[in-house]
Short mmCIF file of C-alpha atoms and ligand atoms in Angstrom, two decimals:
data_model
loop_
_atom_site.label_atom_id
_atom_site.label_comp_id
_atom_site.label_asym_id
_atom_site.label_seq_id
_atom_site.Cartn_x
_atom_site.Cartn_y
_atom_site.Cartn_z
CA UNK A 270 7.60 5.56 12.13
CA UNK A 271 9.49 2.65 10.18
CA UNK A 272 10.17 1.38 13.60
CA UNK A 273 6.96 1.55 14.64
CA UNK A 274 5.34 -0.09 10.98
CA UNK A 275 7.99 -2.85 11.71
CA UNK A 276 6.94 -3.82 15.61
CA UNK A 277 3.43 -3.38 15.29
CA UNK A 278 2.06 -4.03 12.02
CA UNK A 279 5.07 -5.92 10.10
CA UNK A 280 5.41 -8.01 12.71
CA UNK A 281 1.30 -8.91 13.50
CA UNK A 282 0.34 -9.11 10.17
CA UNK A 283 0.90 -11.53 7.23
CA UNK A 284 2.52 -9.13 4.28
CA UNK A 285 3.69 -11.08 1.52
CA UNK A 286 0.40 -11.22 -0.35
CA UNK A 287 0.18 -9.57 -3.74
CA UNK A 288 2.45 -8.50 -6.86
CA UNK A 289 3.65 -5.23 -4.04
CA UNK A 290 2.92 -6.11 -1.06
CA UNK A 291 2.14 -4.79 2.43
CA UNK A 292 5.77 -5.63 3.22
CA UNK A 293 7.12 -3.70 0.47
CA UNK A 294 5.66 -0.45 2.69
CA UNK A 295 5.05 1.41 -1.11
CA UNK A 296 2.55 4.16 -1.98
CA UNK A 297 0.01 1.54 -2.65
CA UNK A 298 -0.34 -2.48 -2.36
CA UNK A 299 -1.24 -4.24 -5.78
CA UNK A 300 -3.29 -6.99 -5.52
CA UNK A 301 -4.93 -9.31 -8.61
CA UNK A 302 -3.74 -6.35 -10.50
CA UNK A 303 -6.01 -3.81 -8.90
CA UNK A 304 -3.91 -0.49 -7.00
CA UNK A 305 -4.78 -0.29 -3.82
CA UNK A 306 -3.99 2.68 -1.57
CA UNK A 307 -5.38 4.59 2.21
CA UNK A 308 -4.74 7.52 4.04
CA UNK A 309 -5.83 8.89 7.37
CA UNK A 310 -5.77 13.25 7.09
CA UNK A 311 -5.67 14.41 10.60
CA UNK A 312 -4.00 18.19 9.43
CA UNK A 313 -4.34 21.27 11.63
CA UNK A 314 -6.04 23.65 11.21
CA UNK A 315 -8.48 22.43 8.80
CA UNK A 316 -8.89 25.19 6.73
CA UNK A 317 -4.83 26.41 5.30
CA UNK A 318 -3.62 28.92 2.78
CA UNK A 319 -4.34 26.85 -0.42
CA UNK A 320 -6.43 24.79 1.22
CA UNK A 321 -8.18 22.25 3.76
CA UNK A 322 -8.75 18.93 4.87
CA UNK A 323 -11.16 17.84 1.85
CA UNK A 324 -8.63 18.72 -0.82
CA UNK A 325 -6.07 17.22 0.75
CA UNK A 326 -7.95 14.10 1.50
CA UNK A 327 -8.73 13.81 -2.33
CA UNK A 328 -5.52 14.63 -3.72
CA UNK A 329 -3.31 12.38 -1.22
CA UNK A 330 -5.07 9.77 -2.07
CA UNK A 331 -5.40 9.73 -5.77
CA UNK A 332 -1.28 10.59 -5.44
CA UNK A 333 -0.56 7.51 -3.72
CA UNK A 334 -2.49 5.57 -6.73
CA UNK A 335 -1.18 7.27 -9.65
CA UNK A 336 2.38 7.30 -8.70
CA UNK A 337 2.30 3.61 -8.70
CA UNK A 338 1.85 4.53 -12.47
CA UNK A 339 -2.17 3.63 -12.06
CA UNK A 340 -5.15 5.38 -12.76
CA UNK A 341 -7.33 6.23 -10.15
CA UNK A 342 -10.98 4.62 -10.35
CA UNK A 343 -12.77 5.35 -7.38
CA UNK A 344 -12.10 6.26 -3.49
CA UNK A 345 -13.97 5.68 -0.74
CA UNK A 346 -14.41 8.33 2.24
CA UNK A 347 -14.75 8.10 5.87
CA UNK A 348 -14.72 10.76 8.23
CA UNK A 349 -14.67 11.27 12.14
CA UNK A 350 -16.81 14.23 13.16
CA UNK A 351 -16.77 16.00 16.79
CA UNK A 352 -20.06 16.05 18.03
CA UNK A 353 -20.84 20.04 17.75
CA UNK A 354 -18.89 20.68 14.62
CA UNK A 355 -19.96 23.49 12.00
CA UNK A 356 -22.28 22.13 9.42
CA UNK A 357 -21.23 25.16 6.73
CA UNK A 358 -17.97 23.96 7.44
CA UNK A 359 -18.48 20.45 6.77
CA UNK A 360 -20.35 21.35 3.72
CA UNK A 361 -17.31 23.56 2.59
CA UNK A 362 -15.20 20.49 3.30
CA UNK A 363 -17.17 18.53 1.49
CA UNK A 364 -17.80 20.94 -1.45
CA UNK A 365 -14.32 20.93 -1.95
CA UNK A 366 -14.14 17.25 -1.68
CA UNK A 367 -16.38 17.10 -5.13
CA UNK A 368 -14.26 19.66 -6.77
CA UNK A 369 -11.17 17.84 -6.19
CA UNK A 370 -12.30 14.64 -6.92
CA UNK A 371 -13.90 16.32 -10.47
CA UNK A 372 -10.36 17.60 -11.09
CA UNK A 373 -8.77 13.89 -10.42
CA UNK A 374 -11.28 12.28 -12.93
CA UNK A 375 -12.34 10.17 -10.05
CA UNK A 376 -16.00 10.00 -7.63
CA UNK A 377 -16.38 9.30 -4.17
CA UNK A 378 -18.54 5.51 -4.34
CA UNK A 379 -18.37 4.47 -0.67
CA UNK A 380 -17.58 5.89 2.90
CA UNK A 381 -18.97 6.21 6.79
CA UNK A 382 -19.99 8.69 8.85
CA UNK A 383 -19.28 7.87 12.66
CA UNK A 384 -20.16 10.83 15.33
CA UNK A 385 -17.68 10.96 18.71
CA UNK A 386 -18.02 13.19 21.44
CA UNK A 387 -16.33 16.30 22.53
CA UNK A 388 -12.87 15.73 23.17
CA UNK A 389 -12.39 12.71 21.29
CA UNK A 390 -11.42 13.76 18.22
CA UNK A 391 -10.33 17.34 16.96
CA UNK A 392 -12.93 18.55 14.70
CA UNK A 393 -12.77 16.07 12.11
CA UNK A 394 -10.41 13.66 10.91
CA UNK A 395 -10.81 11.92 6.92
CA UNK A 396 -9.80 8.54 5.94
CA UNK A 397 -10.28 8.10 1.93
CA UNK A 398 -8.94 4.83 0.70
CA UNK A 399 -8.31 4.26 -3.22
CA UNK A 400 -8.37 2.36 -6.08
CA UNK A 401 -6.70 2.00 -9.02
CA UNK A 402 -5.69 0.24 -12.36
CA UNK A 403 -3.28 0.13 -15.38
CA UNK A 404 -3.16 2.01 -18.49
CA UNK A 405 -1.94 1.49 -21.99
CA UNK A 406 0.37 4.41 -20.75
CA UNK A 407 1.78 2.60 -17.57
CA UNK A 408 2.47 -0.56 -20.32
CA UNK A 409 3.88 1.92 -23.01
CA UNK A 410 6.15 3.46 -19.98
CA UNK A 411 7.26 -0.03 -18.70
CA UNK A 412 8.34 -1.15 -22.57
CA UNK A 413 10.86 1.91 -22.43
CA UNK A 414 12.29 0.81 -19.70
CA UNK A 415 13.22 -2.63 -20.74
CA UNK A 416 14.33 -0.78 -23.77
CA UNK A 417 16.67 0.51 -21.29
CA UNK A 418 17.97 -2.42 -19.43
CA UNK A 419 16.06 -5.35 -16.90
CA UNK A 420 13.35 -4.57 -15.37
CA UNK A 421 11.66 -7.10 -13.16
CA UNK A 422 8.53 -5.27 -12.13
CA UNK A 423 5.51 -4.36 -13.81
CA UNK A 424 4.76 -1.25 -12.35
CA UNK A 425 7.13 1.60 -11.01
CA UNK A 426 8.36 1.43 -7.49
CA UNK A 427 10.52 2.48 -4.85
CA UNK A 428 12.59 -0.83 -5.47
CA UNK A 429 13.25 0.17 -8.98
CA UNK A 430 15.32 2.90 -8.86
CA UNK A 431 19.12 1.81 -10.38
CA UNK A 432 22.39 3.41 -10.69
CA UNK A 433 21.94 5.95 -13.43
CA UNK A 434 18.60 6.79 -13.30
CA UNK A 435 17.94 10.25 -13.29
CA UNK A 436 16.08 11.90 -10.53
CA UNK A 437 13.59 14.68 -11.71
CA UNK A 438 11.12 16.80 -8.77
CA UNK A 439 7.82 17.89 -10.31
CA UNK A 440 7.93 21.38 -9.23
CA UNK A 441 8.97 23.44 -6.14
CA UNK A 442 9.19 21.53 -2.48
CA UNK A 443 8.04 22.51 0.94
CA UNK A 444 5.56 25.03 0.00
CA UNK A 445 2.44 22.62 1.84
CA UNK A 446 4.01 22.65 5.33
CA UNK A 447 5.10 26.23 5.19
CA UNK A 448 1.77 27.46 3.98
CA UNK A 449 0.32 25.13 7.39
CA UNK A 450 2.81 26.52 9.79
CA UNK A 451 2.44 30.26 8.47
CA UNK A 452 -1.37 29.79 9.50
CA UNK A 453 -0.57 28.11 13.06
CA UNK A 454 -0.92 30.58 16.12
CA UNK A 455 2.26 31.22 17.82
CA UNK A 456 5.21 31.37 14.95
CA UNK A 457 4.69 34.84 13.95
CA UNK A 458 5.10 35.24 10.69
CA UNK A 459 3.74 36.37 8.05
CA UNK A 460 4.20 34.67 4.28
CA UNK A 461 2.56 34.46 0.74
CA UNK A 462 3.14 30.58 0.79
CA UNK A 463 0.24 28.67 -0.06
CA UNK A 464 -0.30 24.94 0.05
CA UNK A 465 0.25 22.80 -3.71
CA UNK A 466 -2.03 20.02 -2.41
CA UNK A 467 -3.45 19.05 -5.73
CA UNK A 468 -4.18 15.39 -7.45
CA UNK A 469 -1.12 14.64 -9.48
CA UNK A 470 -2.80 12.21 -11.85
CA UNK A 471 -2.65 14.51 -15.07
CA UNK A 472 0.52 15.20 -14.83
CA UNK A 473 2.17 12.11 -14.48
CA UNK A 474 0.14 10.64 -17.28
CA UNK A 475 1.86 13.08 -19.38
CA UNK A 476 5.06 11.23 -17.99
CA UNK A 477 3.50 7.75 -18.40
CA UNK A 478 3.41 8.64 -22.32
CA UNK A 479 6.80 9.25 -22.84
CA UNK A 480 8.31 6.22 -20.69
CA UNK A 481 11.00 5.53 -19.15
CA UNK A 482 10.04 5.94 -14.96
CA UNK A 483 11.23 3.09 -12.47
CA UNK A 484 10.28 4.84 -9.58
CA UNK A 485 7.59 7.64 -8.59
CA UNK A 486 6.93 8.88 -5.31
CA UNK A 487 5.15 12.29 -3.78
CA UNK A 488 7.14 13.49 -1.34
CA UNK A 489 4.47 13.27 1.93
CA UNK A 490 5.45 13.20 5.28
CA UNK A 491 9.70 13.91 5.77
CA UNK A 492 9.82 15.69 2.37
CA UNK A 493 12.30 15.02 -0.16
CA UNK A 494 14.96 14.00 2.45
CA UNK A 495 12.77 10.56 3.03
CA UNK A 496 11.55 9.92 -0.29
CA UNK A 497 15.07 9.61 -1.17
CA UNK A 498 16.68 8.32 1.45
CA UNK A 499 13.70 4.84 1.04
CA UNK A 500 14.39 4.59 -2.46
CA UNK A 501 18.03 4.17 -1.63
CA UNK A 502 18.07 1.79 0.69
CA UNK A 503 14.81 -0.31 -0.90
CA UNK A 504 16.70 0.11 -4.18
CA UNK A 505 20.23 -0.44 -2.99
CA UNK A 506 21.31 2.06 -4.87
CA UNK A 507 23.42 6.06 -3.72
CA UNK A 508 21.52 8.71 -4.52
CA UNK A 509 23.52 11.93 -5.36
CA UNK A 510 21.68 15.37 -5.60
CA UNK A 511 22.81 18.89 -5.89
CA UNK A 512 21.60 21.52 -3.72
CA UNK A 513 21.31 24.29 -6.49
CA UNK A 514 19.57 22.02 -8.89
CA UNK A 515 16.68 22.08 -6.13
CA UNK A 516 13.45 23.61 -7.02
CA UNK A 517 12.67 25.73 -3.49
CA UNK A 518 10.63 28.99 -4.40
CA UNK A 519 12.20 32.34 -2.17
CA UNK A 520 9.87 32.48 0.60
CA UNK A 521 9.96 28.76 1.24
CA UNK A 522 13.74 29.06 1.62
CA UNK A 523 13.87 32.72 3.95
CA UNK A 524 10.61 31.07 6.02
CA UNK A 525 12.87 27.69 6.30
CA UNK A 526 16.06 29.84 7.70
CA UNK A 527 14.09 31.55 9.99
CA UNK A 528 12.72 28.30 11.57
CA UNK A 529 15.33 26.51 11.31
CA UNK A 530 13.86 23.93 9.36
CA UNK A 531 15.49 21.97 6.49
CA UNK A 532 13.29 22.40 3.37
CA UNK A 533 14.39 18.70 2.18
CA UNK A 534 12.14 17.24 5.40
CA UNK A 535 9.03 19.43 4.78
CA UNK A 536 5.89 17.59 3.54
CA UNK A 537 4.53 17.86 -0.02
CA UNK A 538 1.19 17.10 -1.09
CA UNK A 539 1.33 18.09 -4.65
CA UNK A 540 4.67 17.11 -6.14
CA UNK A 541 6.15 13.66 -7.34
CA UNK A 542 9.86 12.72 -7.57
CA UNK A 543 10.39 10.50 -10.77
CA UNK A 544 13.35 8.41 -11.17
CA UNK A 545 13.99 7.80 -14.87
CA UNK A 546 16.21 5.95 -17.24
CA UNK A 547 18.96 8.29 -18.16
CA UNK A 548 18.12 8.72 -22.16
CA UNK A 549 14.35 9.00 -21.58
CA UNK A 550 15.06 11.88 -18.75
CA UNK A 551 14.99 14.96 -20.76
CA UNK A 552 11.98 13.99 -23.18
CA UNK A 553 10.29 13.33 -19.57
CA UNK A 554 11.07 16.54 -18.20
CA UNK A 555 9.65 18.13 -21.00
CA UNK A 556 6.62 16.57 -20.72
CA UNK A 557 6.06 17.64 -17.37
CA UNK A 558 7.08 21.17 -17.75
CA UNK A 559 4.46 20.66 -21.03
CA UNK A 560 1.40 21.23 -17.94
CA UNK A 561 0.79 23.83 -15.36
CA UNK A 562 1.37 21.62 -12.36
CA UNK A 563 5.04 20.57 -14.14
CA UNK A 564 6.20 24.44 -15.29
CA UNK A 565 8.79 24.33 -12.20
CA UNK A 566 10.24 20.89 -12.58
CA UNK A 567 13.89 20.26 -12.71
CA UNK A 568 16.20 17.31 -12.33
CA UNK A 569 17.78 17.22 -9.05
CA UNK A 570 19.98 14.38 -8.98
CA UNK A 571 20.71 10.93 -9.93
CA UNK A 572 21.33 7.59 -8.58
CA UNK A 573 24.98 6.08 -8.47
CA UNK A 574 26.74 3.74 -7.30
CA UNK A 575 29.51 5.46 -5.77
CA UNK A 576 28.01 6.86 -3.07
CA UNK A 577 26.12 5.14 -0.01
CA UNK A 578 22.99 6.50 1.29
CA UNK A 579 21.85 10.33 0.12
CA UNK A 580 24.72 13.05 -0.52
CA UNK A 581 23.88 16.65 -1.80
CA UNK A 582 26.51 18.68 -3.10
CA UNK A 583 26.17 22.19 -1.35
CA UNK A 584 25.95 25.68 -3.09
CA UNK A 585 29.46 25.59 -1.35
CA UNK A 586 31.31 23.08 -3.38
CA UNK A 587 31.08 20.77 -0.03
CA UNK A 588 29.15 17.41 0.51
CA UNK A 589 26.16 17.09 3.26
CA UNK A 590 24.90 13.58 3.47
CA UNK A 591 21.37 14.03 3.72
CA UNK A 592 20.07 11.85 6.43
CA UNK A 593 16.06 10.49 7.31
CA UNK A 594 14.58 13.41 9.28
CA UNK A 595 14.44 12.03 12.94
CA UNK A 596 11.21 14.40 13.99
CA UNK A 597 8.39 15.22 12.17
CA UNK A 598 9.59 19.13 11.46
CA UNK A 599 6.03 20.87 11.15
CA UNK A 600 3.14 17.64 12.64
CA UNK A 601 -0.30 17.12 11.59
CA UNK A 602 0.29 18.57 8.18
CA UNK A 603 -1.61 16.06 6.67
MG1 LIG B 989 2.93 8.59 -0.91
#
């Protein structure tokens, strides 16, 4: 996929414009100060354990805004419909739509309808783009980190991650794209899993207040293993985790060994990774542990400078350098 950002869209299309830019390839572009942010939701099926297409459409979005440290205004919603599909379940889609949004604090202004014909798309397919803007809380949050040391930017990013910084996860990881795969014909089995898609924007205003974050990202597509493996290159900085420090709930990890699937390289949709100046870490972890979504976080790791790339230290006492997933381990998960 970074290959394929770099030929075809890098490549074609100016990207220098703004305070992030398209070139910086973040969660969302900032422009004149407003967040900026789009997502096409393609998952299979559309209805999962935890939930569907709607939710997730809703909470990815708002997600890629607020971990940019903004808060979500309003999204926009655009949708590809199969000629034939089931009007109760478009209006349970879109039911569920409302309800997330409500949750998020944000509305649905804009959006397009467009009708295709059997076999051209599956079902339906959601794009929801998003905006966003500061807070007093994303200022406060930037002032503790210049407490801290230099900070160039004015907003937390996957540049701004520096040796030191402690790495905290949100809450348990690769529940989303176990709960989809459970639910897919053909793997067999049978699991309690359920999605965490769910708008993040509470929770990491809770963070925002106590300060301190250089870097926020939800762990999307290639899990943990990618979030961590762009912030170290982007930030040019080793990134050190240890394996029992990881937040994986039981039948994520015995669903993971049976299909041979790394947990670190299955997608999220309703945790953040926050990278945090090292005496603001533990006041921020107790904010987040302060709400529901938060109860399960735990600091993971840290970045260093003695290591290059990702390393884990193993239950084992060994190291495993955790690489970019290749593959997409479980596709059209979101
Ligand atoms: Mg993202």
């Amino acid at each position: 996929m970074q290959e394929f950002i770099r030929e075809f869209v890098l490549k074609e299309l100016d990207h220098e414009f703004g305070e992030i830019p398209l070139a910086a390839l973040d969660d969302a572009a900032i422009i004149d100060g407003i967040v900026f942010t789009t997502d096409s939701y393609t998952v299979k099926p559309l209805f999962f354990p935890g939930g569907d297409i709607g939710q997730l459409a809703i909470a990815g979005t708002v997600n890629d805004l607020c971990v940019m440290g903004a808060v979500p205004v309003a999204l926009s919603c655009a949708m590809i419909i199969q000629e034939g599909f089931s009007a109760e379940d478009l209006h349970r889609i879109m039911r569920s739509m409302n309800s997330t949004a409500k949750k998020a604090g944000v509305r649905v202004v804009t959006g397009d309808t467009k009708v295709v014909e059997k076999g051209a798309a599956d079902g339906l397919f959601i794009n929801t783009s998003g905006i966003g803007k500061r807070s007093k809380h994303l200022d406060h949050n930037i002032k503790m980190v210049r407490k801290s040391r230099q900070f160039k930017w004015n907003w937390p990013n996957d540049s701004g991650v520096s040796a030191g910084d402690v790495l905290i996860s949100s809450g348990s990881i690769g529940n989303h794209g176990v709960a989809l795969l459970s639910f897919r014909e053909g793997y067999g089995f049978d699991t309690t899993v359920k999605s965490d898609a769910a708008p993040l924007n509470h929770l990491i205003e809770e963070a925002l207040k106590v300060g301190g974050i250089t870097a926020m990202k939800d762990p999307t597509r290639g899990g943990v293993a990618n979030l961590l493996n762009e912030w170290a290159d982007k930030s040019a900085v080793g990134i050190r985790i240890r394996e029992e420090d990881l937040p994986i709930d039981e039948a994520v990890v015995s669903a993971c060994e049976m299909l041979g699937i790394d947990p670190l390289e299955i997608g999220n949709e309703g945790k953040v990774v926050l990278a945090v100046v090292p005496d603001m870490a533990e006041r921020v972890l107790r904010a987040l542990k302060s709400r529901s979504e938060g109860k399960k976080a735990r600091i993971i790791g840290e970045a260093v400078k003695d290591v290059r790339g990702v390393m884990m230290e193993t239950h084992t006492g060994g190291k495993r350098v955790v690489e970019p997933p290749v593959g997409d381990p479980v596709p059209r998960i979101c």
